[in-house]
Amino acid sequence: MTKTGKLKIQWGHLVLLAIIAGWILAYLLDARATSMRVSNLLLVQPVAILALILVLVLVPQCFVREQPNDTTLAANNQDTPPAKETPLELAKIGILTAAFVALAFLMERIGFDVSVFAFLVLGLYICGERNWIANLAFSAIFTVALIYGYGAIIPFPFPLAVL
């Protein structure tokens, strides 16, 4: 198999992976500096090592060999223009971001359960789910599972309006 096209480095992804690996390594070294007891490192060290392995698995994906899509583009030594988001897609991203910010600010005011349910309904609708029965059912089931799941692992109560 011959390799054609030039090698492109996705610097943003590579820098993000380096930041994640650095953060994991700093956390692991801090945990080891605090105490080398088994009870301290029982969860932290294996998870940190696994996360570093996953980062290493992702590093080769930051190096992409570009293939020309069209023979005329290759003959003219031109790159394909990058696909751009349409204004509608950008509006969806903005609305979803605003909904997430509203979720964060409204959790204590209207209740964790109501705000999560409303965010899920709006998010699913924005992302393309048009079946309202499926949208409402999934949002309700996920909200109940989230409330009781967090309640089981976090010792303080959440401000709730319905549940």
Short mmCIF file of C-alpha atoms in Angstrom, two decimals:
data_model
loop_
_atom_site.label_atom_id
_atom_site.label_comp_id
_atom_site.label_asym_id
_atom_site.label_seq_id
_atom_site.Cartn_x
_atom_site.Cartn_y
_atom_site.Cartn_z
CA MET A 1 0.00 0.00 0.00
CA THR A 2 1.42 3.34 -1.01
CA LYS A 3 0.96 6.35 1.16
CA THR A 4 -0.18 9.41 -0.74
CA GLY A 5 -1.10 12.83 0.48
CA LYS A 6 0.62 14.92 3.07
CA LEU A 7 0.62 14.29 6.79
CA LYS A 8 -1.44 16.83 8.71
CA ILE A 9 -1.03 17.34 12.44
CA GLN A 10 -4.17 18.36 14.30
CA TRP A 11 -2.49 20.67 16.78
CA GLY A 12 -5.62 21.52 18.75
CA HIS A 13 -6.33 17.88 19.51
CA LEU A 14 -2.69 17.19 20.30
CA VAL A 15 -2.49 20.13 22.73
CA LEU A 16 -5.76 19.08 24.39
CA LEU A 17 -4.44 15.54 24.86
CA ALA A 18 -1.21 16.95 26.31
CA ILE A 19 -3.19 19.09 28.77
CA ILE A 20 -5.33 16.11 29.80
CA ALA A 21 -2.26 13.89 30.24
CA GLY A 22 -0.51 16.59 32.24
CA TRP A 23 -3.54 17.04 34.49
CA ILE A 24 -3.82 13.29 35.09
CA LEU A 25 -0.12 12.99 35.81
CA ALA A 26 -0.17 15.95 38.22
CA TYR A 27 -3.18 14.46 40.03
CA LEU A 28 -1.50 11.07 40.28
CA LEU A 29 1.78 12.55 41.56
CA ASP A 30 -0.12 14.69 44.08
CA ALA A 31 -2.03 11.65 45.34
CA ARG A 32 1.21 9.68 45.65
CA ALA A 33 2.91 12.58 47.45
CA THR A 34 0.03 12.83 49.92
CA SER A 35 0.12 9.22 51.00
CA MET A 36 1.41 5.96 49.62
CA ARG A 37 -1.15 3.96 51.61
CA VAL A 38 -3.21 1.47 49.65
CA SER A 39 -6.47 3.05 50.81
CA ASN A 40 -5.38 6.36 49.25
CA LEU A 41 -4.21 4.92 45.93
CA LEU A 42 -6.66 2.05 45.52
CA LEU A 43 -8.83 3.89 43.01
CA VAL A 44 -6.71 6.86 41.96
CA GLN A 45 -3.62 5.08 40.66
CA PRO A 46 -5.30 2.43 38.44
CA VAL A 47 -7.73 4.94 36.98
CA ALA A 48 -4.93 7.43 36.31
CA ILE A 49 -2.83 4.78 34.60
CA LEU A 50 -5.81 3.66 32.51
CA ALA A 51 -6.56 7.27 31.55
CA LEU A 52 -2.94 7.84 30.50
CA ILE A 53 -3.08 4.69 28.38
CA LEU A 54 -6.27 5.96 26.73
CA VAL A 55 -4.58 9.29 26.00
CA LEU A 56 -1.67 7.42 24.40
CA VAL A 57 -4.12 5.43 22.28
CA LEU A 58 -5.64 8.68 21.01
CA VAL A 59 -2.35 10.39 20.13
CA PRO A 60 -1.92 8.66 16.71
CA GLN A 61 -5.31 9.99 15.68
CA CYS A 62 -3.87 13.52 15.81
CA PHE A 63 -1.77 12.69 12.75
CA VAL A 64 -3.96 12.41 9.65
CA ARG A 65 -2.83 11.72 6.11
CA GLU A 66 -4.94 13.83 3.78
CA GLN A 67 -6.29 12.15 0.68
CA PRO A 68 -7.37 14.29 -2.26
CA ASN A 69 -11.09 13.86 -2.88
CA ASP A 70 -11.09 14.75 -6.53
CA THR A 71 -8.56 14.12 -9.29
CA THR A 72 -8.93 17.68 -10.55
CA LEU A 73 -8.15 19.06 -7.10
CA ALA A 74 -5.10 16.82 -6.88
CA ALA A 75 -3.98 17.79 -10.38
CA ASN A 76 -4.32 21.49 -9.54
CA ASN A 77 -2.66 20.96 -6.14
CA GLN A 78 -5.66 22.47 -4.35
CA ASP A 79 -7.13 21.54 -1.01
CA THR A 80 -10.83 20.96 -0.54
CA PRO A 81 -12.53 23.85 1.23
CA PRO A 82 -13.47 23.00 4.81
CA ALA A 83 -17.15 22.47 5.52
CA LYS A 84 -18.69 25.34 7.46
CA GLU A 85 -21.66 25.33 9.77
CA THR A 86 -24.85 26.88 8.46
CA PRO A 87 -26.45 29.74 10.39
CA LEU A 88 -29.18 27.34 11.52
CA GLU A 89 -26.61 24.95 12.99
CA LEU A 90 -24.86 27.84 14.74
CA ALA A 91 -28.21 28.99 16.16
CA LYS A 92 -28.86 25.47 17.49
CA ILE A 93 -25.45 25.47 19.16
CA GLY A 94 -26.16 28.87 20.72
CA ILE A 95 -29.61 27.85 21.97
CA LEU A 96 -28.25 24.61 23.44
CA THR A 97 -25.44 26.53 25.17
CA ALA A 98 -27.95 29.04 26.57
CA ALA A 99 -30.12 26.15 27.78
CA PHE A 100 -27.14 24.63 29.58
CA VAL A 101 -26.32 27.96 31.23
CA ALA A 102 -29.98 28.28 32.26
CA LEU A 103 -29.84 24.76 33.70
CA ALA A 104 -26.87 25.72 35.85
CA PHE A 105 -28.47 28.92 37.12
CA LEU A 106 -31.98 27.56 37.64
CA MET A 107 -31.11 24.36 39.52
CA GLU A 108 -31.45 25.94 42.94
CA ARG A 109 -34.29 28.29 42.03
CA ILE A 110 -36.82 25.97 40.40
CA GLY A 111 -35.38 22.64 41.52
CA PHE A 112 -32.86 20.21 40.17
CA ASP A 113 -35.54 17.88 38.83
CA VAL A 114 -37.55 20.48 36.89
CA SER A 115 -34.48 22.18 35.44
CA VAL A 116 -32.91 18.89 34.29
CA PHE A 117 -36.20 17.73 32.77
CA ALA A 118 -36.67 21.03 30.91
CA PHE A 119 -33.07 20.99 29.67
CA LEU A 120 -33.43 17.44 28.38
CA VAL A 121 -36.71 18.16 26.59
CA LEU A 122 -35.26 21.27 24.92
CA GLY A 123 -31.93 19.58 24.14
CA LEU A 124 -33.55 16.55 22.54
CA TYR A 125 -35.83 18.78 20.47
CA ILE A 126 -32.93 20.95 19.29
CA CYS A 127 -30.89 17.87 18.39
CA GLY A 128 -33.67 16.55 16.17
CA GLU A 129 -36.06 14.41 18.22
CA ARG A 130 -39.56 15.27 16.94
CA ASN A 131 -41.50 12.46 18.61
CA TRP A 132 -42.86 14.22 21.71
CA ILE A 133 -43.85 11.00 23.45
CA ALA A 134 -40.32 9.63 23.15
CA ASN A 135 -38.86 13.00 24.11
CA LEU A 136 -40.97 13.39 27.24
CA ALA A 137 -40.64 9.74 28.25
CA PHE A 138 -36.85 9.70 27.91
CA SER A 139 -36.51 13.02 29.73
CA ALA A 140 -38.72 11.84 32.61
CA ILE A 141 -36.99 8.46 32.98
CA PHE A 142 -33.51 9.98 32.77
CA THR A 143 -34.40 12.73 35.26
CA VAL A 144 -35.75 10.23 37.81
CA ALA A 145 -32.71 7.96 37.37
CA LEU A 146 -30.38 10.96 37.72
CA ILE A 147 -32.08 12.25 40.87
CA TYR A 148 -32.08 8.89 42.63
CA GLY A 149 -28.62 7.97 41.34
CA TYR A 150 -27.08 11.20 42.62
CA GLY A 151 -29.05 10.85 45.83
CA ALA A 152 -27.49 7.45 46.41
CA ILE A 153 -23.90 8.61 45.99
CA ILE A 154 -23.97 12.21 47.22
CA PRO A 155 -24.74 12.74 50.93
CA PHE A 156 -26.52 16.10 50.77
CA PRO A 157 -30.04 16.70 49.45
CA PHE A 158 -30.70 18.48 46.17
CA PRO A 159 -33.26 21.25 45.94
CA LEU A 160 -36.18 19.45 44.28
CA ALA A 161 -39.57 20.75 43.20
CA VAL A 162 -41.45 17.58 42.23
CA LEU A 163 -39.49 14.50 43.26
#
